[in-house]
Coordinates of C-alpha atoms in Angstrom, one line a residue:
Chain A
X342 CA -70.4 -70.9 -98.5
X343 CA -73.4 -69.5 -96.6
X344 CA -76.6 -69.0 -98.4
X345 CA -77.0 -65.8 -96.6
X346 CA -78.3 -62.7 -97.8
X347 CA -76.4 -59.9 -99.0
X348 CA -75.7 -58.3 -95.6
X349 CA -76.6 -59.5 -92.1
X350 CA -75.8 -61.9 -89.4
X351 CA -76.6 -65.5 -89.2
X352 CA -75.3 -68.4 -87.4
X353 CA -72.2 -68.3 -89.5
X354 CA -71.4 -64.8 -88.5
X355 CA -71.5 -61.4 -90.0
X356 CA -71.9 -60.8 -93.7
X357 CA -71.5 -57.6 -95.7
X358 CA -72.6 -57.7 -99.2
X359 CA -72.5 -61.4 -99.0
X360 CA -69.0 -61.6 -97.7
X361 CA -68.4 -63.0 -94.3
X362 CA -66.5 -60.6 -91.9
X363 CA -64.5 -61.9 -88.9
X364 CA -64.9 -60.5 -85.4
X365 CA -62.3 -59.6 -82.8
X366 CA -62.4 -59.6 -79.0
X367 CA -62.1 -56.2 -77.4
X368 CA -60.0 -55.9 -74.2
X369 CA -62.0 -52.9 -73.3
X370 CA -65.1 -54.9 -72.5
X371 CA -66.2 -58.4 -71.9
X372 CA -68.6 -58.6 -74.8
X373 CA -68.3 -61.5 -77.3
X374 CA -70.3 -60.7 -80.3
X375 CA -71.8 -63.3 -82.6
X376 CA -69.6 -64.1 -85.5
X377 CA -66.4 -65.7 -86.7
X378 CA -63.2 -65.2 -84.8
X379 CA -59.6 -66.1 -85.5
X380 CA -58.2 -68.4 -83.0
X381 CA -56.4 -66.6 -80.0
X382 CA -56.0 -66.7 -76.2
X383 CA -57.7 -64.3 -73.9
X384 CA -54.4 -63.3 -72.3
X385 CA -53.3 -62.2 -75.7
X386 CA -56.4 -60.0 -76.1
X387 CA -56.0 -58.4 -72.6
X388 CA -52.5 -58.6 -71.2
X389 CA -53.9 -57.8 -67.7
X390 CA -55.2 -61.4 -67.7
X391 CA -52.1 -62.7 -65.9
X392 CA -51.5 -64.6 -62.7
X393 CA -49.8 -61.5 -61.2
X394 CA -53.0 -59.6 -61.4
X395 CA -55.2 -62.2 -59.9
X396 CA -55.6 -62.8 -56.1
X397 CA -53.9 -65.8 -54.8
X398 CA -56.3 -68.9 -55.0
X399 CA -58.5 -67.5 -57.7
X400 CA -58.5 -68.8 -61.3
X401 CA -59.7 -66.8 -64.2
X402 CA -59.7 -68.4 -67.6
X403 CA -57.3 -70.9 -66.3
X404 CA -55.0 -68.3 -64.8
X405 CA -54.4 -69.2 -61.1
X406 CA -53.7 -66.0 -59.3
X407 CA -50.6 -65.4 -57.2
X408 CA -51.2 -62.0 -55.7
X409 CA -51.3 -62.0 -51.9
X410 CA -53.9 -59.5 -50.8
X411 CA -52.6 -56.6 -48.5
X412 CA -54.2 -56.2 -45.1
X413 CA -55.1 -52.5 -44.8
X414 CA -57.4 -52.9 -41.9
X415 CA -55.0 -51.0 -39.5
X416 CA -54.5 -48.0 -41.8
X417 CA -55.8 -44.8 -40.1
X418 CA -54.7 -41.9 -42.3
X419 CA -57.4 -39.4 -43.0
X420 CA -57.3 -37.0 -45.9
X421 CA -56.2 -34.3 -43.5
X422 CA -53.2 -36.4 -42.6
X423 CA -51.9 -36.6 -46.1
X424 CA -50.3 -33.8 -48.0
X425 CA -52.5 -32.3 -50.7
X426 CA -52.8 -33.5 -53.6
X427 CA -51.1 -36.8 -52.8
X428 CA -53.3 -39.9 -52.9
X429 CA -53.5 -42.9 -50.6
X430 CA -55.6 -46.0 -49.9
X431 CA -57.4 -46.0 -46.7
X432 CA -59.3 -48.7 -45.0
X433 CA -62.6 -47.2 -45.9
X434 CA -62.2 -46.2 -49.4
X435 CA -60.1 -47.5 -52.3
X436 CA -58.2 -44.3 -52.8
X437 CA -58.3 -40.9 -51.3
X438 CA -56.5 -37.6 -51.8
X439 CA -54.8 -35.8 -48.9
X440 CA -55.9 -32.4 -47.8
X441 CA -52.9 -31.4 -45.5
X442 CA -51.9 -27.9 -46.6
X443 CA -48.3 -27.0 -47.2
X444 CA -47.2 -24.1 -44.9
X445 CA -44.0 -22.4 -43.7
X446 CA -42.6 -20.3 -40.9
X447 CA -41.8 -16.8 -42.1
X448 CA -39.9 -13.9 -40.5
X449 CA -43.0 -11.7 -40.7
X450 CA -44.4 -13.1 -37.4
X451 CA -43.9 -15.8 -34.9
X452 CA -46.8 -18.0 -36.3
X453 CA -46.2 -21.7 -36.4
X454 CA -49.1 -23.0 -38.6
X455 CA -50.3 -26.6 -38.8
X456 CA -49.5 -28.5 -42.0
X457 CA -46.7 -29.8 -43.9
X458 CA -43.4 -27.8 -43.5
X459 CA -40.7 -28.2 -46.1
X460 CA -38.3 -27.0 -43.4
X461 CA -34.9 -25.3 -44.0
X462 CA -31.6 -27.0 -43.7
X463 CA -30.2 -23.6 -42.7
X464 CA -32.4 -23.6 -39.6
X465 CA -34.6 -20.9 -38.2
X466 CA -31.8 -18.3 -38.4
X467 CA -31.8 -18.8 -42.2
X468 CA -35.4 -17.7 -42.2
X469 CA -34.9 -14.7 -39.9
X470 CA -31.4 -13.4 -39.9
X471 CA -32.1 -11.4 -36.7
X472 CA -32.0 -14.7 -34.8
X473 CA -28.4 -14.2 -33.8
X474 CA -26.4 -14.0 -30.6
X475 CA -25.7 -10.4 -31.0
X476 CA -29.5 -9.7 -30.9
X477 CA -30.2 -11.8 -27.8
X478 CA -29.9 -10.7 -24.2
X479 CA -27.0 -12.1 -22.3
X480 CA -27.9 -15.2 -20.3
X481 CA -30.9 -16.0 -22.6
X482 CA -30.9 -18.8 -25.1
X483 CA -33.4 -18.6 -28.0
X484 CA -33.7 -21.7 -30.3
X485 CA -30.1 -22.7 -29.2
X486 CA -28.7 -19.2 -29.8
X487 CA -27.1 -17.9 -26.5
X488 CA -27.2 -14.2 -26.0
X489 CA -23.9 -12.3 -26.3
X490 CA -22.3 -11.0 -23.2
X491 CA -22.4 -7.5 -24.7
X492 CA -26.2 -7.5 -24.8
X493 CA -27.2 -6.6 -21.3
X494 CA -30.4 -5.5 -19.6
X495 CA -29.7 -1.9 -18.9
X496 CA -33.0 -1.1 -17.3
X497 CA -31.5 -1.0 -13.8
X498 CA -28.5 1.1 -14.7
X499 CA -28.3 4.4 -12.7
X500 CA -24.9 5.9 -13.6
X501 CA -24.9 9.5 -14.7
X502 CA -22.1 11.1 -16.6
X503 CA -20.8 12.5 -13.3
X504 CA -20.5 9.0 -11.9
X505 CA -18.1 7.8 -14.7
X506 CA -14.5 8.7 -15.0
X507 CA -13.7 11.1 -17.8
X508 CA -13.3 10.2 -20.7
X509 CA -14.6 6.6 -20.3
X510 CA -17.8 5.7 -22.0
X511 CA -20.9 3.8 -20.9
X512 CA -24.4 3.1 -21.8
X513 CA -27.0 4.7 -19.7
X514 CA -30.5 3.5 -18.8
X515 CA -31.8 5.1 -21.9
X516 CA -29.4 3.0 -24.0
X517 CA -27.5 6.1 -25.1
X518 CA -23.8 5.9 -25.2
X519 CA -22.4 8.6 -23.0
X520 CA -19.0 9.8 -21.8
X521 CA -18.2 10.2 -18.2
X522 CA -17.3 13.6 -16.8
X523 CA -15.8 12.6 -13.4
X524 CA -12.5 14.4 -13.1
X525 CA -9.3 12.6 -12.1
X526 CA -8.0 14.4 -9.1
X527 CA -5.5 13.7 -6.3
X528 CA -4.5 14.7 -2.9
X529 CA -1.3 16.6 -2.9
X530 CA 1.2 17.6 -0.2
X531 CA 0.6 21.3 -1.1
X532 CA -2.6 21.6 0.9
X533 CA -5.2 19.6 2.8
X534 CA -7.8 19.8 0.0
X535 CA -9.8 16.6 -0.6
X536 CA -11.4 17.2 -4.0
X537 CA -14.3 15.2 -5.3
X538 CA -13.6 12.9 -8.3
X539 CA -11.6 9.9 -9.2
X540 CA -8.5 9.3 -7.1
X541 CA -6.0 6.8 -8.3
X542 CA -5.0 6.4 -4.7
X543 CA -1.5 5.5 -3.5
X544 CA -0.6 2.1 -2.2
X545 CA 1.9 3.7 0.0
X546 CA -0.8 5.6 1.8
X547 CA -1.1 9.3 2.6
X548 CA 2.4 9.4 4.0
X549 CA 3.7 8.4 0.6
X550 CA 2.2 11.6 -0.7
X551 CA 3.4 13.8 2.1
X552 CA 6.4 12.3 3.8
X553 CA 5.9 14.8 6.6
X554 CA 2.9 12.7 7.8
X555 CA 5.2 10.8 10.2
X556 CA 5.1 10.1 13.9
X557 CA 8.1 12.3 14.4
X558 CA 6.3 15.3 13.0
X559 CA 3.1 14.8 15.0
X560 CA 2.6 16.0 18.5
X561 CA 3.2 13.3 21.0
X562 CA 0.0 11.4 21.8
X563 CA -1.9 12.8 18.9
X564 CA -3.0 10.5 16.1
X565 CA -3.3 11.9 12.6
X566 CA -4.5 9.4 10.0
X567 CA -3.4 6.5 12.1
X568 CA 0.0 7.9 12.8
X569 CA 0.6 8.2 16.5
X570 CA 2.7 11.3 17.1
X571 CA 5.9 11.0 19.0
X572 CA 7.1 14.6 18.5
X573 CA 7.7 16.4 21.8
X574 CA 6.5 19.9 22.0
X575 CA 8.8 22.4 20.5
X576 CA 8.7 26.1 20.8
X577 CA 10.9 28.3 18.6
X578 CA 11.3 32.0 18.9
X579 CA 13.6 34.5 17.3
X580 CA 15.0 37.3 19.3
X581 CA 14.9 40.4 17.2
X582 CA 18.0 42.3 16.6
X583 CA 16.6 45.2 18.6
X584 CA 16.1 42.9 21.5
X585 CA 19.7 41.8 21.4
X586 CA 20.9 45.4 21.5
X587 CA 19.6 45.6 25.1
X588 CA 21.8 44.5 27.9
X589 CA 20.1 41.2 28.3
X590 CA 17.3 39.4 26.5
X591 CA 15.6 36.4 27.9
X592 CA 13.4 33.8 26.2
X593 CA 11.4 31.6 28.4
X594 CA 8.7 29.0 27.6
X595 CA 6.3 27.4 30.1
X596 CA 6.1 23.7 29.4
X597 CA 2.6 22.5 29.0
X598 CA 1.0 20.1 31.5
X599 CA 1.7 17.4 30.4
X600 CA 4.3 16.7 27.8
X601 CA 4.9 13.1 26.9
X602 CA 7.4 11.6 24.6
X603 CA 8.0 8.0 23.6
X604 CA 11.6 7.4 23.3
X605 CA 13.1 4.3 21.6
X606 CA 15.9 2.4 23.2
X607 CA 19.1 4.3 22.9
X608 CA 17.4 7.2 21.2
X609 CA 16.8 10.9 21.9
X610 CA 13.5 12.7 22.4
X611 CA 13.7 16.5 22.1
X612 CA 11.1 18.2 24.4
X613 CA 11.7 21.8 23.7
X614 CA 13.8 23.9 21.4
X615 CA 14.5 27.7 21.5
X616 CA 16.1 29.4 18.5
X617 CA 18.0 32.6 19.2
X618 CA 18.8 34.9 16.4
X619 CA 22.0 36.6 17.7
X620 CA 22.9 39.8 15.9
X621 CA 26.5 39.7 17.3
X622 CA 28.7 37.7 19.5
X623 CA 26.6 36.8 22.6
X624 CA 26.9 34.9 25.8
X625 CA 24.0 32.5 25.6
X626 CA 22.8 31.1 28.9
X627 CA 20.1 28.5 29.3
X628 CA 18.3 26.8 32.2
X629 CA 15.5 24.4 32.8
X630 CA 13.4 23.6 35.8
X631 CA 10.9 20.8 35.2
X632 CA 8.9 18.2 37.0
X633 CA 9.7 15.0 35.2
X634 CA 9.5 11.2 35.5
X635 CA 9.7 8.1 33.6
X636 CA 6.9 5.6 32.9
X637 CA 5.5 4.1 36.1
X638 CA 6.6 0.6 35.1
X639 CA 10.0 -0.8 34.3
X640 CA 13.4 0.7 34.7
X641 CA 13.3 3.4 32.2
X642 CA 16.9 4.7 32.3
X643 CA 15.9 8.1 31.0
X644 CA 18.0 11.3 31.5
X645 CA 17.4 14.9 30.6
X646 CA 20.1 16.7 28.6
X647 CA 20.5 20.3 27.7
X648 CA 22.4 21.5 24.6
X649 CA 23.5 25.1 23.7
X650 CA 24.4 25.7 20.1
X651 CA 25.2 22.0 19.6
X652 CA 27.3 21.4 22.7
X653 CA 26.1 19.3 25.7
X654 CA 25.8 21.3 28.9
X655 CA 24.9 18.6 31.3
X656 CA 22.8 15.6 32.0
X657 CA 20.4 14.8 34.8
X658 CA 20.3 11.8 37.1
X659 CA 17.8 9.1 36.2
X660 CA 14.2 10.2 35.9
X661 CA 12.4 8.4 38.6
X662 CA 11.0 5.1 37.4
X663 CA 8.0 5.2 39.8
X664 CA 5.9 7.5 37.7
X665 CA 6.2 10.1 40.5
X666 CA 7.3 13.5 39.3
X667 CA 10.5 15.0 40.7
X668 CA 12.1 18.4 40.0
X669 CA 15.0 18.4 37.7
X670 CA 17.0 21.5 36.7
X671 CA 20.2 22.5 35.1
X672 CA 22.0 25.6 33.7
X673 CA 24.6 26.1 31.1
X674 CA 26.2 28.8 29.1
X675 CA 28.5 29.5 26.2
X676 CA 29.6 32.3 24.1
X677 CA 28.5 32.1 20.5
X678 CA 29.1 34.1 17.4
X679 CA 26.3 35.9 15.6
X680 CA 23.6 33.9 13.8
X681 CA 20.8 31.5 14.7
X682 CA 21.7 29.6 17.8
X683 CA 19.7 26.7 19.1
X684 CA 19.2 25.6 22.7
X685 CA 17.2 22.5 23.4
X686 CA 16.1 20.1 26.1
X687 CA 16.5 16.5 25.3
X688 CA 15.6 13.2 26.9
X689 CA 18.0 10.4 26.2
X690 CA 17.2 6.7 26.8
X691 CA 20.0 4.5 28.0
X692 CA 17.7 1.5 27.6
X693 CA 19.2 -1.4 25.7
X694 CA 16.0 -2.7 24.1
X695 CA 12.6 -1.4 25.3
X696 CA 11.1 2.0 24.4
X697 CA 10.4 4.2 27.3
X698 CA 8.0 7.1 28.0
X699 CA 9.1 10.3 29.6
X700 CA 6.7 12.8 31.2
X701 CA 7.2 16.5 31.9
X702 CA 4.5 18.0 34.0
X703 CA 5.1 21.7 34.0
X704 CA 8.2 23.6 34.2
X705 CA 10.3 26.4 32.6
X706 CA 12.9 26.4 29.9
X707 CA 14.7 29.7 29.4
X708 CA 17.5 31.1 27.4
X709 CA 19.1 34.5 27.9
X710 CA 21.4 36.5 25.7
X711 CA 24.0 38.8 27.2
X712 CA 26.2 40.8 24.9
X713 CA 29.9 40.0 25.0
Chain B
X547 CA 33.7 14.9 41.7
X548 CA 35.2 15.8 38.3
X549 CA 35.7 13.4 35.5
X550 CA 37.3 13.8 32.1
X551 CA 35.5 12.1 29.2
X552 CA 36.4 11.8 25.5
X553 CA 34.3 13.8 23.2
X554 CA 32.2 12.7 20.2
X555 CA 30.1 14.7 17.7
X556 CA 30.9 17.3 15.1
X557 CA 32.2 20.8 15.6
X558 CA 30.8 23.2 13.0
X559 CA 32.3 26.5 14.2
X560 CA 35.2 27.4 16.4
X561 CA 35.8 30.9 17.7
X562 CA 38.9 31.0 19.9
X563 CA 38.3 34.7 20.8
X564 CA 35.3 33.6 22.8
X565 CA 37.1 30.9 24.8
X566 CA 37.7 33.4 27.6
X567 CA 34.0 33.3 28.6
X568 CA 34.3 29.6 29.7
X569 CA 31.7 26.8 29.4
X570 CA 31.2 25.8 25.8
X571 CA 32.3 29.2 24.6
X572 CA 33.6 29.5 21.1
X573 CA 32.4 26.0 20.1
X574 CA 29.3 25.4 18.0
X575 CA 28.3 21.8 17.4
X576 CA 26.2 20.2 14.7
X577 CA 22.5 20.0 16.0
X578 CA 22.3 16.6 14.4
X579 CA 25.5 15.4 15.9
X580 CA 26.2 17.6 18.9
X581 CA 29.4 17.8 20.7
X582 CA 29.0 15.7 23.8
X583 CA 30.8 13.1 26.0
X584 CA 30.8 9.6 24.6
X585 CA 27.5 7.9 25.3
X586 CA 28.1 6.0 28.5
X587 CA 25.4 5.7 31.2
X588 CA 27.1 7.0 34.3
X589 CA 24.4 5.7 36.5
X590 CA 22.3 7.6 39.0
X591 CA 24.3 10.8 38.8
X592 CA 23.9 14.1 37.0
X593 CA 26.7 16.1 35.5
X594 CA 27.5 19.6 34.3
X595 CA 29.9 20.9 31.7
X596 CA 33.0 22.5 33.2
X597 CA 35.3 22.9 30.2
X598 CA 36.2 21.6 26.8
X599 CA 39.7 20.8 25.7
X600 CA 39.9 20.6 22.0
X601 CA 43.6 19.5 22.0
X602 CA 42.8 16.3 24.0
X603 CA 39.3 16.2 22.6
X604 CA 37.8 15.8 26.1
X605 CA 35.2 17.4 28.3
X606 CA 35.6 17.9 32.0
X607 CA 32.4 17.5 33.9
X608 CA 31.2 17.9 37.4
X609 CA 29.4 14.8 38.6
X610 CA 26.8 14.9 41.3
X611 CA 24.9 12.0 42.8
X612 CA 21.2 11.9 42.6
X613 CA 19.1 12.8 45.6
X614 CA 16.6 10.0 44.8
X615 CA 16.8 6.4 44.0
X616 CA 14.2 4.2 42.3
X617 CA 13.9 0.6 43.4
X618 CA 11.6 -2.3 42.8
X619 CA 8.3 -2.0 44.7
X620 CA 7.6 -5.1 46.8
X621 CA 4.5 -6.1 48.6
X622 CA 4.2 -7.1 52.2
X623 CA 5.3 -10.6 51.4
X624 CA 8.4 -9.4 49.6
X625 CA 7.0 -10.2 46.1
X626 CA 7.7 -7.8 43.3
X627 CA 4.7 -5.7 42.2
X628 CA 3.9 -5.6 38.5
X629 CA 1.5 -3.6 36.3
X630 CA -1.2 -5.1 34.1
X631 CA 1.5 -5.8 31.4
X632 CA 3.7 -7.7 33.9
X633 CA 6.3 -4.9 34.0
X634 CA 7.9 -4.5 37.4
X635 CA 6.7 -1.4 39.4
X636 CA 9.2 0.9 41.0
X637 CA 9.0 3.2 43.9
X638 CA 11.2 6.2 44.6
X639 CA 12.8 7.3 47.9
X640 CA 15.6 9.6 49.0
X641 CA 19.0 8.2 48.5
X642 CA 21.2 7.6 51.5
X643 CA 24.6 9.1 51.9
X644 CA 26.2 5.7 51.4
X645 CA 24.2 5.2 48.2
X646 CA 25.2 8.6 46.9
X647 CA 28.9 7.7 47.4
X648 CA 28.2 4.5 45.6
X649 CA 26.7 6.4 42.7
X650 CA 29.9 8.5 42.4
X651 CA 32.2 5.5 42.7
X652 CA 30.2 3.7 40.0
X653 CA 30.6 6.7 37.6
X654 CA 34.3 7.1 38.4
X655 CA 35.0 3.5 37.8
X656 CA 33.2 3.6 34.5
X657 CA 35.4 6.4 33.2
X658 CA 38.7 6.1 35.0
X659 CA 38.8 2.4 34.8
X660 CA 39.3 2.6 31.1
X661 CA 41.6 4.3 28.6
X662 CA 40.3 6.9 26.2
X663 CA 40.3 4.4 23.3
X664 CA 38.5 1.9 25.4
X665 CA 35.8 4.4 26.2
X666 CA 35.3 5.1 22.5
X667 CA 35.1 1.3 21.9
X668 CA 32.7 0.7 24.8
X669 CA 30.4 3.6 23.8
X670 CA 30.6 2.7 20.1
X671 CA 30.9 6.5 19.5
X672 CA 33.2 7.9 16.8
X673 CA 35.9 10.4 17.7
X674 CA 35.2 14.1 17.5
X675 CA 34.9 15.5 14.0
X676 CA 36.3 19.0 13.3
X677 CA 35.4 20.2 9.9
X678 CA 36.0 23.7 11.3
X679 CA 35.0 27.0 9.8
X680 CA 34.8 30.5 11.0
X681 CA 37.4 32.7 12.7
X682 CA 40.6 31.0 13.7

């Protein structure tokens, strides 16, 4: 027992009221006070005194460290490179706190700020729903969204409502949806009007609209809408009843210079027709005197024929094949009952295959009525 | 020279009271199928109607030879002249008396050398149609 005073510290330790008090090591600091301690180990006082906390090769209180030191010499992150408020160890300082701001793209503008972006698994179109094909010009691709074909640049459009078929709609240069006013019209056989507007057309051509547009109805040698006429000149005339009352009535027609007719092989070509309106039974007489010839090349085998009221009156010899005109003439007659009676001058081709061309260069074709 | 040739065509009207005036009197043909001799090329002759016999369905015609004849135009070396399309060129000259007789003989042989039925067959013309109307 220590002879120590009532309270104090001597070589034996700490006394309080003459009673010795034992000391304890504090893991919070390295101080070892004077006094009496119970037996222990330092690692029991501070659990951090362990080989796993000591660098490899270093021994502390008998603990040989096993920690391999990390080489951080190549670290290069600065605080601006690390998201705020995350921390990191850099080469220059034990630990630092990042200052990189967290930012985001919004649909308010097209800003793309620097910083950390959380992103959006839905993509940019999840942020701005207007990023859609229907809102993008055709032919343009914005962030992978191809413009729809219906979204067109209409800045160069120039159609007016009168340019578009009624009632079809279109978008004008102003972007407004408009309805065409162009009328649908057509060429008809009733007249020669050619109205403005949309024409459906006719794959058969104009002659499908008016079947009278045919070579046989067009004057020989005249071309109308690509149809070369083959119709020989025809003159018709009615003798009035009062004319027939006279002793004799004569119709005569001077043949033009020069009448031409293309005649197919074996076919007829009527040059001239006179229609006589007979008020009563009449002796109808007819005669022609014409200069005629066939084409100047080839053996044409053409002959003139005259008919009175549907009955053949005669036939000429061959029209000369030299292209030189010769005079041909004939007469005929027959008694007919009242009514319209026709006399006509025809040219018949006896050719077996080739078409021929007949010319009449002046002449006279006449018919006379003589009362029975 | 007169020849008798079978008729073809269509008679639309027949007025026997007008027959006395000769020619084609009393007979009206269809303008689209006139009454006419069967279509046979008689050659370089002309003919005129003389009379029509509806019982035999024939037409008597007066045949006259042409005064002219067309023949191939030859050059001084005897070669045939042609136009730009290669068609032979013809020239016309007055026919000789012998040629005129030849024209008539040719026409005669064409008609009289065949029966009536043969002429219809040769010409490929149908027989005369008579859907008659009018005064009988």
